[in-house]
Amino acid sequence: MTLEKLEDYFLSINEKKYKARQLFDWIYVKKIDNFDNITNIKKEVIEKLKSDFYFDKLEIVKKEVDVDVKKYLLKLHDDRTIEAVLMEHDYGNSLCISSEVGCNMNCSFCESGKIKKQRNVESGEMVSEIMAIEKDTGVRISHVVIMGIGEPFDNYDNIVDFIAIVNNPFGINLGSRHITVSTCGIVPKIYEFSDIPYQVNLAISLHAPTDNLRSKLMPINKVYNIESLIESIKYYLSKTNRRVTFEYIMLDKVNDNPSDAMELAKLLKGLNCYVNLIPYNETSGIEYKRSSKTRILEFYDTLKKNNINVTIRREFGSKISAACGQLKSSKEKV
Ligand code: SAH
């Protein structure tokens, strides 16, 4: 629950709303996992809390470790599983979290969408992804990217609550500028997201500069085409003044031609943005190949020459299938 919802809860049981802050402190700062450990709230109220809430601890089912990266398979209360990936950067520890069990977006290159969406990951479960992994490693997570399994804007309300909970100074106190939401382009939600009072980073999975190609790679483009997507991003930029990231996976001879780079530069000209080129991670059963280093560098150069800010994504975890597009929910219950 967000602090505001918890305050309303306390008011509804005729208690003072400041108790919500106390509870936030117990849960997120003192990190208790049992209501009986609370010492400054009276017994009857504790009993009431126990009957209305429970601690939803995610169980770590499997952990795989590589240099600078750890991948976790986490079991939810209904035995469904999701994955989260912890990456060590020089600026801190960044956690990539899942927002849905499975995904309905069906992007042709992505492993995560091979299992249909089974349900939303609740805001509290997303918070638990952070807490479970902080507890396991003993490190503080300073950055969160919502780039794991699922389409965050297909689970919009939980995402916004999640941001409110982790950003709250009485709780985990994660700076909103340290949170990034990545979407395949659910346009109405980009408009809504532009109006929330948090300075969260937005990343867009673009992957193609023309409708023809993008619709082949990403079915969502048939619903919200590139023009409508760019319109919504202009609105986001006008409201937030925050630079947008465009993610662009490099698929050999599919979207990495020099002409694609030119089209992309034309499309993004004048937008406050940068392009993050992602070397494609080949996954089982999907036929695309990763672009060669030379083709990636040529693409990069063309964008640079056309004054588009561009970076090539550092690679994490491909050995343990923890890289972008390789995460998956297991179909069976564990
Ligand atoms: N649904 C959201 C969140 C997933 S983010 C979104 O589409 O943005 C995961 C990122 O990895 C997306 O940019 C996605 O397009 C990209 N991706 C998917 N499969 C990949 C693969 N095999 N190799 C590299 N990147 C991939």
mmCIF file with all atom_site columns, N, CA, C and O and ligand atoms in Angstrom, residues 109-110 146-148 150-152 182-184 205 207 247 249 278-281 283 324-325, ligand 1:
data_model
loop_
_atom_site.group_PDB
_atom_site.id
_atom_site.type_symbol
_atom_site.label_atom_id
_atom_site.label_alt_id
_atom_site.label_comp_id
_atom_site.label_asym_id
_atom_site.label_entity_id
_atom_site.label_seq_id
_atom_site.pdbx_PDB_ins_code
_atom_site.Cartn_x
_atom_site.Cartn_y
_atom_site.Cartn_z
_atom_site.occupancy
_atom_site.B_iso_or_equiv
_atom_site.pdbx_formal_charge
_atom_site.auth_seq_id
_atom_site.auth_comp_id
_atom_site.auth_asym_id
_atom_site.auth_atom_id
_atom_site.pdbx_PDB_model_num
ATOM   1   N N   . PHE A 1 109 ? 10.963 -11.041 -31.127 1.00 0.00 ? 109 PHE A N   1
ATOM   2   C CA  . PHE A 1 109 ? 12.358 -11.350 -30.775 1.00 0.00 ? 109 PHE A CA  1
ATOM   3   C C   . PHE A 1 109 ? 12.542 -11.694 -29.303 1.00 0.00 ? 109 PHE A C   1
ATOM   4   O O   . PHE A 1 109 ? 13.649 -11.977 -28.870 1.00 0.00 ? 109 PHE A O   1
ATOM   5   N N   . CYS A 1 110 ? 11.483 -11.639 -28.515 1.00 0.00 ? 110 CYS A N   1
ATOM   6   C CA  . CYS A 1 110 ? 11.651 -11.668 -27.052 1.00 0.00 ? 110 CYS A CA  1
ATOM   7   C C   . CYS A 1 110 ? 11.175 -12.984 -26.441 1.00 0.00 ? 110 CYS A C   1
ATOM   8   O O   . CYS A 1 110 ? 10.075 -13.454 -26.723 1.00 0.00 ? 110 CYS A O   1
ATOM   9   N N   . ILE A 1 146 ? 12.443 -1.096  -14.571 1.00 0.00 ? 146 ILE A N   1
ATOM   10  C CA  . ILE A 1 146 ? 11.315 -2.017  -14.754 1.00 0.00 ? 146 ILE A CA  1
ATOM   11  C C   . ILE A 1 146 ? 11.407 -2.511  -16.189 1.00 0.00 ? 146 ILE A C   1
ATOM   12  O O   . ILE A 1 146 ? 10.762 -2.014  -17.109 1.00 0.00 ? 146 ILE A O   1
ATOM   13  N N   . MET A 1 147 ? 12.331 -3.446  -16.370 1.00 0.00 ? 147 MET A N   1
ATOM   14  C CA  . MET A 1 147 ? 12.678 -3.952  -17.700 1.00 0.00 ? 147 MET A CA  1
ATOM   15  C C   . MET A 1 147 ? 12.769 -5.466  -17.697 1.00 0.00 ? 147 MET A C   1
ATOM   16  O O   . MET A 1 147 ? 13.376 -6.067  -18.588 1.00 0.00 ? 147 MET A O   1
ATOM   17  N N   . GLY A 1 148 ? 12.206 -6.090  -16.683 1.00 0.00 ? 148 GLY A N   1
ATOM   18  C CA  . GLY A 1 148 ? 12.225 -7.542  -16.637 1.00 0.00 ? 148 GLY A CA  1
ATOM   19  C C   . GLY A 1 148 ? 11.046 -8.092  -17.434 1.00 0.00 ? 148 GLY A C   1
ATOM   20  O O   . GLY A 1 148 ? 10.644 -7.523  -18.454 1.00 0.00 ? 148 GLY A O   1
ATOM   21  N N   . GLY A 1 150 ? 7.409  -8.737  -18.630 1.00 0.00 ? 150 GLY A N   1
ATOM   22  C CA  . GLY A 1 150 ? 6.139  -8.022  -18.571 1.00 0.00 ? 150 GLY A CA  1
ATOM   23  C C   . GLY A 1 150 ? 6.185  -6.651  -19.213 1.00 0.00 ? 150 GLY A C   1
ATOM   24  O O   . GLY A 1 150 ? 7.252  -6.099  -19.469 1.00 0.00 ? 150 GLY A O   1
ATOM   25  N N   . GLU A 1 151 ? 4.996  -6.136  -19.501 1.00 0.00 ? 151 GLU A N   1
ATOM   26  C CA  . GLU A 1 151 ? 4.873  -4.789  -20.044 1.00 0.00 ? 151 GLU A CA  1
ATOM   27  C C   . GLU A 1 151 ? 4.299  -3.904  -18.922 1.00 0.00 ? 151 GLU A C   1
ATOM   28  O O   . GLU A 1 151 ? 3.121  -4.017  -18.571 1.00 0.00 ? 151 GLU A O   1
ATOM   29  N N   . PRO A 1 152 ? 5.142  -3.036  -18.350 1.00 0.00 ? 152 PRO A N   1
ATOM   30  C CA  . PRO A 1 152 ? 4.700  -2.257  -17.190 1.00 0.00 ? 152 PRO A CA  1
ATOM   31  C C   . PRO A 1 152 ? 3.401  -1.461  -17.429 1.00 0.00 ? 152 PRO A C   1
ATOM   32  O O   . PRO A 1 152 ? 2.560  -1.363  -16.538 1.00 0.00 ? 152 PRO A O   1
ATOM   33  N N   . SER A 1 182 ? 10.327 1.001   -18.684 1.00 0.00 ? 182 SER A N   1
ATOM   34  C CA  . SER A 1 182 ? 10.498 0.767   -20.117 1.00 0.00 ? 182 SER A CA  1
ATOM   35  C C   . SER A 1 182 ? 9.200  0.208   -20.691 1.00 0.00 ? 182 SER A C   1
ATOM   36  O O   . SER A 1 182 ? 8.634  -0.740  -20.155 1.00 0.00 ? 182 SER A O   1
ATOM   37  N N   . THR A 1 183 ? 8.730  0.810   -21.787 1.00 0.00 ? 183 THR A N   1
ATOM   38  C CA  . THR A 1 183 ? 7.480  0.335   -22.388 1.00 0.00 ? 183 THR A CA  1
ATOM   39  C C   . THR A 1 183 ? 7.652  0.068   -23.872 1.00 0.00 ? 183 THR A C   1
ATOM   40  O O   . THR A 1 183 ? 8.474  0.700   -24.542 1.00 0.00 ? 183 THR A O   1
ATOM   41  N N   . CYS A 1 184 ? 6.820  -0.855  -24.370 1.00 0.00 ? 184 CYS A N   1
ATOM   42  C CA  . CYS A 1 184 ? 6.841  -1.131  -25.806 1.00 0.00 ? 184 CYS A CA  1
ATOM   43  C C   . CYS A 1 184 ? 6.017  -0.082  -26.566 1.00 0.00 ? 184 CYS A C   1
ATOM   44  O O   . CYS A 1 184 ? 5.964  -0.113  -27.781 1.00 0.00 ? 184 CYS A O   1
ATOM   45  N N   . SER A 1 205 ? 10.871 1.056   -26.051 1.00 0.00 ? 205 SER A N   1
ATOM   46  C CA  . SER A 1 205 ? 11.429 0.026   -26.923 1.00 0.00 ? 205 SER A CA  1
ATOM   47  C C   . SER A 1 205 ? 10.957 0.324   -28.340 1.00 0.00 ? 205 SER A C   1
ATOM   48  O O   . SER A 1 205 ? 9.805  0.068   -28.678 1.00 0.00 ? 205 SER A O   1
ATOM   49  N N   . HIS A 1 207 ? 13.037 -0.043  -31.647 1.00 0.00 ? 207 HIS A N   1
ATOM   50  C CA  . HIS A 1 207 ? 13.537 -1.184  -32.437 1.00 0.00 ? 207 HIS A CA  1
ATOM   51  C C   . HIS A 1 207 ? 13.353 -1.103  -33.948 1.00 0.00 ? 207 HIS A C   1
ATOM   52  O O   . HIS A 1 207 ? 13.848 -1.975  -34.672 1.00 0.00 ? 207 HIS A O   1
ATOM   53  N N   . GLU A 1 247 ? 15.215 2.484   -26.864 1.00 0.00 ? 247 GLU A N   1
ATOM   54  C CA  . GLU A 1 247 ? 15.988 1.250   -26.938 1.00 0.00 ? 247 GLU A CA  1
ATOM   55  C C   . GLU A 1 247 ? 15.849 0.695   -28.357 1.00 0.00 ? 247 GLU A C   1
ATOM   56  O O   . GLU A 1 247 ? 14.770 0.718   -28.947 1.00 0.00 ? 247 GLU A O   1
ATOM   57  N N   . ILE A 1 249 ? 17.210 -2.695  -30.377 1.00 0.00 ? 249 ILE A N   1
ATOM   58  C CA  . ILE A 1 249 ? 18.015 -3.912  -30.445 1.00 0.00 ? 249 ILE A CA  1
ATOM   59  C C   . ILE A 1 249 ? 18.548 -4.066  -31.860 1.00 0.00 ? 249 ILE A C   1
ATOM   60  O O   . ILE A 1 249 ? 17.868 -3.747  -32.835 1.00 0.00 ? 249 ILE A O   1
ATOM   61  N N   . ILE A 1 278 ? 21.123 -1.928  -28.383 1.00 0.00 ? 278 ILE A N   1
ATOM   62  C CA  . ILE A 1 278 ? 21.261 -3.150  -27.587 1.00 0.00 ? 278 ILE A CA  1
ATOM   63  C C   . ILE A 1 278 ? 21.680 -4.294  -28.497 1.00 0.00 ? 278 ILE A C   1
ATOM   64  O O   . ILE A 1 278 ? 20.925 -4.698  -29.382 1.00 0.00 ? 278 ILE A O   1
ATOM   65  N N   . PRO A 1 279 ? 22.913 -4.818  -28.306 1.00 0.00 ? 279 PRO A N   1
ATOM   66  C CA  . PRO A 1 279 ? 23.287 -6.005  -29.084 1.00 0.00 ? 279 PRO A CA  1
ATOM   67  C C   . PRO A 1 279 ? 22.261 -7.103  -28.788 1.00 0.00 ? 279 PRO A C   1
ATOM   68  O O   . PRO A 1 279 ? 21.981 -7.383  -27.622 1.00 0.00 ? 279 PRO A O   1
ATOM   69  N N   . TYR A 1 280 ? 21.676 -7.684  -29.829 1.00 0.00 ? 280 TYR A N   1
ATOM   70  C CA  . TYR A 1 280 ? 20.613 -8.670  -29.629 1.00 0.00 ? 280 TYR A CA  1
ATOM   71  C C   . TYR A 1 280 ? 21.146 -9.914  -28.915 1.00 0.00 ? 280 TYR A C   1
ATOM   72  O O   . TYR A 1 280 ? 22.201 -10.438 -29.269 1.00 0.00 ? 280 TYR A O   1
ATOM   73  N N   . ASN A 1 281 ? 20.429 -10.373 -27.922 1.00 0.00 ? 281 ASN A N   1
ATOM   74  C CA  . ASN A 1 281 ? 20.789 -11.613 -27.248 1.00 0.00 ? 281 ASN A CA  1
ATOM   75  C C   . ASN A 1 281 ? 20.018 -12.750 -27.890 1.00 0.00 ? 281 ASN A C   1
ATOM   76  O O   . ASN A 1 281 ? 18.786 -12.783 -27.807 1.00 0.00 ? 281 ASN A O   1
ATOM   77  N N   . THR A 1 283 ? 18.224 -16.078 -28.421 1.00 0.00 ? 283 THR A N   1
ATOM   78  C CA  . THR A 1 283 ? 17.558 -16.965 -27.463 1.00 0.00 ? 283 THR A CA  1
ATOM   79  C C   . THR A 1 283 ? 17.018 -18.176 -28.202 1.00 0.00 ? 283 THR A C   1
ATOM   80  O O   . THR A 1 283 ? 16.789 -18.130 -29.412 1.00 0.00 ? 283 THR A O   1
ATOM   81  N N   . CYS A 1 324 ? 18.814 -8.888  -21.435 1.00 0.00 ? 324 CYS A N   1
ATOM   82  C CA  . CYS A 1 324 ? 17.553 -8.372  -21.957 1.00 0.00 ? 324 CYS A CA  1
ATOM   83  C C   . CYS A 1 324 ? 16.895 -9.407  -22.866 1.00 0.00 ? 324 CYS A C   1
ATOM   84  O O   . CYS A 1 324 ? 17.541 -9.956  -23.748 1.00 0.00 ? 324 CYS A O   1
ATOM   85  N N   . GLY A 1 325 ? 15.633 -9.645  -22.636 1.00 0.00 ? 325 GLY A N   1
ATOM   86  C CA  . GLY A 1 325 ? 14.876 -10.520 -23.528 1.00 0.00 ? 325 GLY A CA  1
ATOM   87  C C   . GLY A 1 325 ? 15.061 -11.992 -23.253 1.00 0.00 ? 325 GLY A C   1
ATOM   88  O O   . GLY A 1 325 ? 14.462 -12.823 -23.918 1.00 0.00 ? 325 GLY A O   1
HETATM 89  N N1  . SAH B 2 .   ? 7.838  -4.609  -22.064 1.00 0.00 ? 1   SAH B N1  1
HETATM 90  C C1  . SAH B 2 .   ? 8.776  -3.564  -21.768 1.00 0.00 ? 1   SAH B C1  1
HETATM 91  C C2  . SAH B 2 .   ? 9.762  -3.991  -20.736 1.00 0.00 ? 1   SAH B C2  1
HETATM 92  C C3  . SAH B 2 .   ? 10.755 -5.036  -21.193 1.00 0.00 ? 1   SAH B C3  1
HETATM 93  S S1  . SAH B 2 .   ? 12.254 -4.223  -21.286 1.00 0.00 ? 1   SAH B S1  1
HETATM 94  C C4  . SAH B 2 .   ? 9.398  -3.047  -23.033 1.00 0.00 ? 1   SAH B C4  1
HETATM 95  O O1  . SAH B 2 .   ? 9.083  -3.577  -24.089 1.00 0.00 ? 1   SAH B O1  1
HETATM 96  O O2  . SAH B 2 .   ? 10.120 -2.073  -23.009 1.00 0.00 ? 1   SAH B O2  1
HETATM 97  C C5  . SAH B 2 .   ? 13.274 -5.349  -22.010 1.00 0.00 ? 1   SAH B C5  1
HETATM 98  C C6  . SAH B 2 .   ? 14.046 -4.728  -23.170 1.00 0.00 ? 1   SAH B C6  1
HETATM 99  O O3  . SAH B 2 .   ? 14.793 -5.772  -23.794 1.00 0.00 ? 1   SAH B O3  1
HETATM 100 C C7  . SAH B 2 .   ? 13.109 -4.194  -24.229 1.00 0.00 ? 1   SAH B C7  1
HETATM 101 O O4  . SAH B 2 .   ? 13.657 -3.078  -24.861 1.00 0.00 ? 1   SAH B O4  1
HETATM 102 C C8  . SAH B 2 .   ? 13.050 -5.361  -25.184 1.00 0.00 ? 1   SAH B C8  1
HETATM 103 O O5  . SAH B 2 .   ? 12.600 -4.990  -26.442 1.00 0.00 ? 1   SAH B O5  1
HETATM 104 C C9  . SAH B 2 .   ? 14.483 -5.831  -25.171 1.00 0.00 ? 1   SAH B C9  1
HETATM 105 N N2  . SAH B 2 .   ? 14.674 -7.208  -25.632 1.00 0.00 ? 1   SAH B N2  1
HETATM 106 C C10 . SAH B 2 .   ? 13.765 -8.179  -25.760 1.00 0.00 ? 1   SAH B C10 1
HETATM 107 N N3  . SAH B 2 .   ? 14.329 -9.301  -26.220 1.00 0.00 ? 1   SAH B N3  1
HETATM 108 C C11 . SAH B 2 .   ? 15.633 -9.033  -26.373 1.00 0.00 ? 1   SAH B C11 1
HETATM 109 C C12 . SAH B 2 .   ? 16.753 -9.805  -26.793 1.00 0.00 ? 1   SAH B C12 1
HETATM 110 N N4  . SAH B 2 .   ? 16.627 -11.078 -27.116 1.00 0.00 ? 1   SAH B N4  1
HETATM 111 N N5  . SAH B 2 .   ? 17.962 -9.206  -26.827 1.00 0.00 ? 1   SAH B N5  1
HETATM 112 C C13 . SAH B 2 .   ? 18.101 -7.923  -26.452 1.00 0.00 ? 1   SAH B C13 1
HETATM 113 N N6  . SAH B 2 .   ? 17.090 -7.150  -26.038 1.00 0.00 ? 1   SAH B N6  1
HETATM 114 C C14 . SAH B 2 .   ? 15.871 -7.695  -26.001 1.00 0.00 ? 1   SAH B C14 1
#
